[in-house]
Tab-separated table of C-alpha atoms in Angstrom:
chain	number	residue	atom	x	y	z
A	1	MET	CA	-22.258	-20.908	-17.090
A	2	THR	CA	-20.070	-23.962	-17.715
A	3	ASP	CA	-17.346	-21.727	-19.136
A	4	ILE	CA	-17.050	-20.038	-15.731
A	5	PHE	CA	-16.313	-23.326	-13.993
A	6	LYS	CA	-13.783	-24.239	-16.703
A	7	SER	CA	-11.845	-21.003	-16.167
A	8	ASP	CA	-8.513	-20.744	-14.342
A	9	PHE	CA	-10.321	-19.404	-11.282
A	10	PHE	CA	-11.380	-22.910	-10.224
A	11	LYS	CA	-8.048	-24.610	-10.906
A	12	PRO	CA	-6.580	-25.689	-7.521
A	13	LYS	CA	-3.564	-23.374	-7.450
A	14	TYR	CA	-5.578	-20.335	-8.568
A	15	PHE	CA	-8.584	-21.171	-6.406
A	16	LYS	CA	-6.408	-21.401	-3.273
A	17	ARG	CA	-4.852	-18.047	-4.131
A	18	HIS	CA	-8.258	-16.408	-4.544
A	19	VAL	CA	-9.504	-17.870	-1.247
A	20	ARG	CA	-6.352	-16.608	0.480
A	21	ASP	CA	-6.887	-13.156	-1.014
A	22	LEU	CA	-10.497	-13.133	0.212
A	23	PHE	CA	-9.315	-13.715	3.781
A	24	ILE	CA	-6.683	-10.978	3.366
A	25	ILE	CA	-9.321	-8.536	2.077
A	26	LEU	CA	-11.641	-9.462	4.955
A	27	LEU	CA	-8.882	-8.851	7.521
A	28	GLY	CA	-7.882	-5.515	5.986
A	29	SER	CA	-11.482	-4.339	5.634
A	30	THR	CA	-12.137	-5.208	9.274
A	31	LEU	CA	-9.174	-3.117	10.440
A	32	VAL	CA	-10.278	-0.162	8.296
A	33	ALA	CA	-13.848	-0.435	9.603
A	34	LEU	CA	-12.573	-0.542	13.205
A	35	ALA	CA	-10.423	2.545	12.604
A	36	VAL	CA	-13.296	4.499	11.059
A	37	LYS	CA	-16.057	3.488	13.479
A	38	TYR	CA	-14.180	3.420	16.784
A	39	ILE	CA	-11.426	6.029	16.384
A	40	LEU	CA	-11.757	8.466	13.476
A	41	ASP	CA	-15.526	9.028	13.641
A	42	PRO	CA	-15.815	9.514	17.443
A	43	ALA	CA	-12.815	11.871	17.348
A	44	GLY	CA	-14.196	13.902	14.433
A	45	LEU	CA	-11.217	13.203	12.170
A	46	ASP	CA	-12.053	13.446	8.470
A	47	THR	CA	-9.136	11.703	6.756
A	48	GLY	CA	-10.432	11.916	3.198
A	49	GLY	CA	-11.927	9.284	0.960
A	50	VAL	CA	-15.521	8.123	1.079
A	51	SER	CA	-15.101	7.040	4.708
A	52	GLY	CA	-14.026	10.581	5.618
A	53	LEU	CA	-16.981	12.031	3.740
A	54	ALA	CA	-19.272	9.595	5.571
A	55	ILE	CA	-17.910	10.890	8.890
A	56	VAL	CA	-18.691	14.475	7.810
A	57	ILE	CA	-22.211	13.550	6.658
A	58	LYS	CA	-22.929	11.759	9.940
A	59	SER	CA	-21.832	14.796	11.957
A	60	LEU	CA	-23.763	17.335	9.857
A	61	SER	CA	-26.924	15.196	9.741
A	62	ALA	CA	-26.877	14.843	13.534
A	63	ARG	CA	-26.593	18.624	13.800
A	64	TYR	CA	-29.105	19.794	11.182
A	65	LEU	CA	-31.490	16.865	10.601
A	66	PRO	CA	-33.918	15.111	12.957
A	67	PHE	CA	-32.011	11.878	12.330
A	68	THR	CA	-28.389	10.761	11.952
A	69	ILE	CA	-27.184	9.176	8.712
A	70	PRO	CA	-25.081	6.112	9.662
A	71	LEU	CA	-21.589	5.626	8.278
A	72	TRP	CA	-22.509	2.498	6.347
A	73	VAL	CA	-25.395	4.216	4.552
A	74	SER	CA	-23.186	7.049	3.280
A	75	ASN	CA	-20.434	4.583	2.373
A	76	LEU	CA	-22.920	2.544	0.337
A	77	VAL	CA	-24.782	5.414	-1.342
A	78	ILE	CA	-21.629	7.329	-2.351
A	79	ASN	CA	-19.754	4.265	-3.594
A	80	ILE	CA	-22.547	2.912	-5.818
A	81	PRO	CA	-22.276	5.647	-8.520
A	82	ILE	CA	-18.471	5.451	-8.291
A	83	PHE	CA	-18.632	1.711	-8.957
A	84	LEU	CA	-21.031	2.195	-11.876
A	85	PHE	CA	-18.709	4.827	-13.361
A	86	ALA	CA	-15.670	2.556	-12.888
A	87	LEU	CA	-17.589	-0.356	-14.398
A	88	LYS	CA	-18.298	1.681	-17.524
A	89	VAL	CA	-14.746	3.013	-17.847
A	90	ASP	CA	-12.611	0.085	-16.651
A	91	GLY	CA	-14.787	-3.023	-17.023
A	92	ILE	CA	-15.953	-5.652	-14.548
A	93	LYS	CA	-12.641	-7.505	-14.071
A	94	SER	CA	-10.842	-4.467	-12.681
A	95	ILE	CA	-13.381	-3.832	-9.905
A	96	ILE	CA	-14.301	-7.310	-8.629
A	97	ARG	CA	-11.761	-7.386	-5.778
A	98	THR	CA	-12.514	-3.791	-4.838
A	99	ALA	CA	-16.244	-4.588	-4.787
A	100	ILE	CA	-15.510	-7.385	-2.317
A	101	GLY	CA	-13.460	-5.085	-0.070
A	102	PHE	CA	-16.115	-2.363	-0.227
A	103	SER	CA	-18.867	-4.880	0.608
A	104	PHE	CA	-16.977	-6.287	3.595
A	105	MET	CA	-16.312	-2.815	4.989
A	106	THR	CA	-19.907	-1.606	4.500
A	107	ILE	CA	-21.339	-4.672	6.260
A	108	GLU	CA	-18.903	-4.301	9.155
A	109	LEU	CA	-19.733	-0.610	9.583
A	110	ALA	CA	-23.392	-1.639	9.812
A	111	VAL	CA	-23.107	-4.569	12.239
A	112	LEU	CA	-20.271	-3.582	14.580
A	113	PRO	CA	-21.597	-2.422	17.981
A	114	GLU	CA	-21.356	1.238	18.941
A	115	PHE	CA	-18.562	2.299	21.280
A	116	SER	CA	-15.442	4.463	21.195
A	117	LEU	CA	-11.719	3.725	21.491
A	118	ILE	CA	-10.527	7.337	21.470
A	119	SER	CA	-8.351	8.893	24.156
A	120	ASP	CA	-8.533	12.428	25.541
A	121	ASN	CA	-5.382	13.271	23.598
A	122	LEU	CA	-6.350	14.130	20.017
A	123	LEU	CA	-2.767	13.723	18.805
A	124	LEU	CA	-2.580	10.148	20.093
A	125	THR	CA	-6.014	9.441	18.647
A	126	SER	CA	-4.959	10.697	15.214
A	127	LEU	CA	-1.845	8.514	15.383
A	128	TYR	CA	-3.767	5.399	16.472
A	129	GLY	CA	-6.398	5.949	13.786
A	130	GLY	CA	-3.777	6.506	11.112
A	131	VAL	CA	-1.844	3.372	12.056
A	132	LEU	CA	-4.923	1.118	12.155
A	133	PHE	CA	-6.424	2.541	8.949
A	134	GLY	CA	-3.071	2.381	7.160
A	135	LEU	CA	-2.458	-1.188	8.324
A	136	GLY	CA	-5.864	-2.290	7.044
A	137	THR	CA	-5.481	-0.491	3.723
A	138	GLY	CA	-1.986	-1.901	3.212
A	139	ILE	CA	-3.233	-5.433	3.854
A	140	ILE	CA	-6.056	-4.934	1.336
A	141	LEU	CA	-3.575	-3.660	-1.258
A	142	LEU	CA	-1.524	-6.849	-0.803
A	143	ALA	CA	-4.544	-8.698	-2.215
A	144	ARG	CA	-4.688	-6.256	-5.174
A	145	ALA	CA	-7.901	-4.631	-3.960
A	146	THR	CA	-9.135	-1.404	-2.333
A	147	THR	CA	-12.261	-0.383	-0.441
A	148	GLY	CA	-13.456	1.724	-3.380
A	149	GLY	CA	-14.018	5.446	-3.009
A	150	THR	CA	-11.562	8.051	-4.217
A	151	ASP	CA	-8.894	5.499	-5.195
A	152	MET	CA	-11.264	3.919	-7.703
A	153	LEU	CA	-12.708	7.264	-8.815
A	154	GLY	CA	-9.249	8.753	-9.348
A	155	ASN	CA	-8.122	5.732	-11.357
A	156	SER	CA	-11.229	5.910	-13.565
A	157	LEU	CA	-10.974	9.687	-14.039
A	158	SER	CA	-7.354	9.284	-15.170
A	159	HIS	CA	-8.660	7.623	-18.353
A	160	ILE	CA	-10.607	10.792	-19.121
A	161	ILE	CA	-8.360	13.515	-17.635
A	162	ARG	CA	-5.150	12.162	-19.130
A	163	HIS	CA	-2.932	15.184	-18.455
A	164	ILE	CA	-3.133	14.712	-14.655
A	165	PRO	CA	-1.449	11.649	-13.057
A	166	VAL	CA	-3.768	9.282	-11.187
A	167	GLY	CA	-1.903	9.850	-7.897
A	168	VAL	CA	-2.442	13.599	-8.164
A	169	LEU	CA	-6.145	13.102	-8.915
A	170	ILE	CA	-6.572	10.952	-5.801
A	171	GLN	CA	-4.706	13.521	-3.686
A	172	ILE	CA	-6.941	16.321	-5.023
A	173	LEU	CA	-10.103	14.352	-4.219
A	174	ASP	CA	-8.915	13.360	-0.740
A	175	GLY	CA	-7.609	16.853	0.025
A	176	ALA	CA	-10.939	18.415	-0.920
A	177	ILE	CA	-12.801	15.992	1.362
A	178	VAL	CA	-10.445	16.696	4.270
A	179	LEU	CA	-11.020	20.440	3.843
A	180	VAL	CA	-14.797	19.880	3.826
A	181	GLY	CA	-14.312	18.510	7.332
A	182	ILE	CA	-13.743	22.078	8.555
A	183	PHE	CA	-17.499	22.716	8.174
A	184	ALA	CA	-18.368	19.704	10.325
A	185	PHE	CA	-15.596	19.913	12.887
A	186	SER	CA	-12.919	22.457	13.774
A	187	ILE	CA	-9.741	23.664	12.101
A	188	GLU	CA	-7.847	21.910	14.898
A	189	ASN	CA	-9.514	18.602	14.045
A	190	THR	CA	-8.708	19.109	10.372
A	191	LEU	CA	-5.032	19.684	11.168
A	192	TYR	CA	-4.946	16.508	13.249
A	193	ALA	CA	-6.701	14.705	10.389
A	194	PHE	CA	-3.765	15.622	8.139
A	195	ILE	CA	-1.474	13.947	10.696
A	196	SER	CA	-3.592	10.799	10.416
A	197	VAL	CA	-3.386	10.958	6.622
A	198	TYR	CA	0.416	11.241	6.785
A	199	VAL	CA	0.683	8.294	9.192
A	200	MET	CA	-1.662	6.235	7.005
A	201	GLY	CA	0.575	6.775	3.992
A	202	LYS	CA	3.702	5.744	5.883
A	203	VAL	CA	2.087	2.609	7.321
A	204	ILE	CA	0.659	1.614	3.933
A	205	ASP	CA	4.119	1.907	2.364
A	206	LYS	CA	5.635	-0.206	5.145
A	207	VAL	CA	3.020	-2.940	4.788
A	208	VAL	CA	3.110	-3.081	0.990
A	209	ASP	CA	6.919	-3.035	0.793
A	210	SER	CA	7.513	-5.198	3.880
A	211	GLY	CA	10.253	-7.776	3.356
A	212	LYS	CA	10.769	-6.850	-0.292
A	213	LYS	CA	13.303	-4.032	-0.180
A	214	ALA	CA	16.976	-4.829	-0.585
A	215	LYS	CA	20.325	-3.431	-1.733
A	216	ILE	CA	22.254	-4.194	-4.898
A	217	ALA	CA	26.053	-4.075	-4.975
A	218	LEU	CA	27.946	-3.725	-8.255
A	219	ILE	CA	31.704	-4.271	-8.065
A	220	ILE	CA	34.266	-3.719	-10.831
A	221	SER	CA	37.701	-4.981	-9.861
A	222	LYS	CA	40.740	-6.921	-11.047
A	223	GLU	CA	40.092	-9.260	-8.109
A	224	CYS	CA	36.479	-10.102	-8.916
A	225	ASP	CA	36.975	-13.860	-8.570
A	226	ALA	CA	38.435	-13.585	-5.067
A	227	ILE	CA	35.797	-11.064	-3.980
A	228	ALA	CA	32.968	-13.210	-5.366
A	229	ASN	CA	34.340	-16.302	-3.621
A	230	ASP	CA	34.458	-14.553	-0.230
A	231	ILE	CA	30.890	-13.265	-0.616
A	232	LEU	CA	29.716	-16.769	-1.510
A	233	VAL	CA	31.626	-18.573	1.253
A	234	GLU	CA	31.660	-16.078	4.133
A	235	MET	CA	28.218	-14.548	3.629
A	236	ASP	CA	26.334	-17.309	1.823
A	237	ARG	CA	25.019	-14.715	-0.611
A	238	GLY	CA	24.463	-15.333	-4.310
A	239	VAL	CA	26.757	-13.551	-6.747
A	240	THR	CA	26.382	-13.059	-10.494
A	241	SER	CA	29.276	-12.159	-12.790
A	242	ILE	CA	28.509	-9.956	-15.784
A	243	GLY	CA	30.832	-9.370	-18.712
A	244	GLY	CA	31.529	-5.753	-19.527
A	245	THR	CA	33.937	-3.517	-21.411
A	246	GLY	CA	35.762	-0.458	-20.148
A	247	GLU	CA	35.000	2.135	-22.818
A	248	TYR	CA	38.069	4.224	-21.981
A	249	SER	CA	40.554	1.334	-22.102
A	250	GLY	CA	38.612	-0.905	-24.476
A	251	LYS	CA	39.496	-3.878	-22.265
A	252	PRO	CA	37.007	-6.509	-21.075
A	253	ARG	CA	36.047	-6.160	-17.417
A	254	LYS	CA	34.146	-8.463	-15.107
A	255	ILE	CA	31.338	-6.958	-13.015
A	256	ILE	CA	30.056	-8.628	-9.838
A	257	CYS	CA	26.378	-8.179	-9.013
A	258	CYS	CA	25.068	-9.095	-5.560
A	259	VAL	CA	21.563	-8.417	-4.216
A	260	CYS	CA	21.691	-8.341	-0.427
A	261	SER	CA	20.062	-6.922	2.690
A	262	LYS	CA	21.014	-3.529	4.101
A	263	LYS	CA	22.917	-5.108	6.993
A	264	ASP	CA	25.114	-7.070	4.536
A	265	VAL	CA	26.550	-3.965	2.865
A	266	PRO	CA	29.290	-3.182	5.463
A	267	GLN	CA	30.646	-6.752	5.254
A	268	ILE	CA	30.721	-6.644	1.448
A	269	LYS	CA	32.591	-3.336	1.665
A	270	ASP	CA	35.160	-4.935	3.953
A	271	ILE	CA	35.629	-7.879	1.579
A	272	VAL	CA	36.145	-5.547	-1.390
A	273	LYS	CA	38.549	-3.372	0.606
A	274	ASP	CA	40.597	-6.409	1.678
A	275	HIS	CA	41.139	-7.509	-1.916
A	276	ASP	CA	41.245	-4.305	-3.948
A	277	ARG	CA	41.245	-0.774	-2.557
A	278	LYS	CA	41.018	0.577	-6.115
A	279	ALA	CA	37.831	-1.336	-6.915
A	280	PHE	CA	34.811	0.538	-8.228
A	281	PHE	CA	31.966	-0.165	-5.790
A	282	ILE	CA	28.336	0.890	-6.265
A	283	VAL	CA	25.462	0.321	-3.834
A	284	GLY	CA	21.894	0.976	-4.944
A	285	ASN	CA	18.374	0.504	-3.609
A	286	VAL	CA	16.152	-2.352	-4.779
A	287	SER	CA	12.449	-1.622	-4.331
A	288	GLU	CA	11.459	-5.293	-4.537
A	289	ALA	CA	13.454	-8.535	-4.426
A	290	MET	CA	11.726	-11.875	-4.976
A	291	GLY	CA	13.302	-15.320	-4.769
A	292	GLU	CA	15.490	-17.440	-2.517
A	293	GLY	CA	16.932	-15.462	0.368
A	294	PHE	CA	14.283	-12.755	0.124
A	295	VAL	CA	10.516	-13.097	-0.346
A	296	GLU	CA	10.393	-16.742	-1.357
A	297	HIS	CA	6.923	-16.778	-2.915
A	298	TRP	CA	5.187	-14.899	-5.691
A	299	SER	CA	1.786	-13.503	-4.779
């Protein structure tokens, strides 16, 4: 027991980070629970995952059984064997954060009062549900967690079914659950559910990549010093010079590297054009930029 308290977890800088992540997971789980309970479930939109399967089970139980199986019960019962399987395959460390997210969401599905936020327009409802669910999921992913379900199952299965990528496995599982929704709802609802799934994916990408994307400019020119000076002075952007060799001529060439925002690219182009119209200018995408001038902290 004493070894636990001597671990890095309880060191101030790590402990603060873990507490911060707990609040992030709680916020994200709350948004996902709100989306499921107040939008997707009342509208009959099965968007895949364990939450989508729980929506289907609730609808079918209300139709064919003398009682209705609540969302939180299905979420709990289905996730338990998935967690046990993941525990055996991946180990305890890989599922702790996800267990926290799953627990938060299950409790919230159980205690939140019953009412509906859906509109009469199913298209708008699918969009609202997708945005809220995607926002919550993206926030949870920022804390390196999930709410369990098919994401965890797909990741664990990838260790056994090695010839299929984990992303494809998750898509297969989610797609199958969405199609099951046809038996509980209508084909129309299923088609709108696919719209929600698409919106979720877009919102998740926006949240996870928010503030981290950038552009990288590579410039090869005889006027590299003048170009670099203008970028530094006029734009207050950092510039790095890299030594290179032109393989055709065999002569040494200087290469300027500048990571910048998308809106900075036109000004850099103008600076290069002013100094050397024969310069070789490359602009590429940067999926994540960390450090001064961009995201100034490491999570």
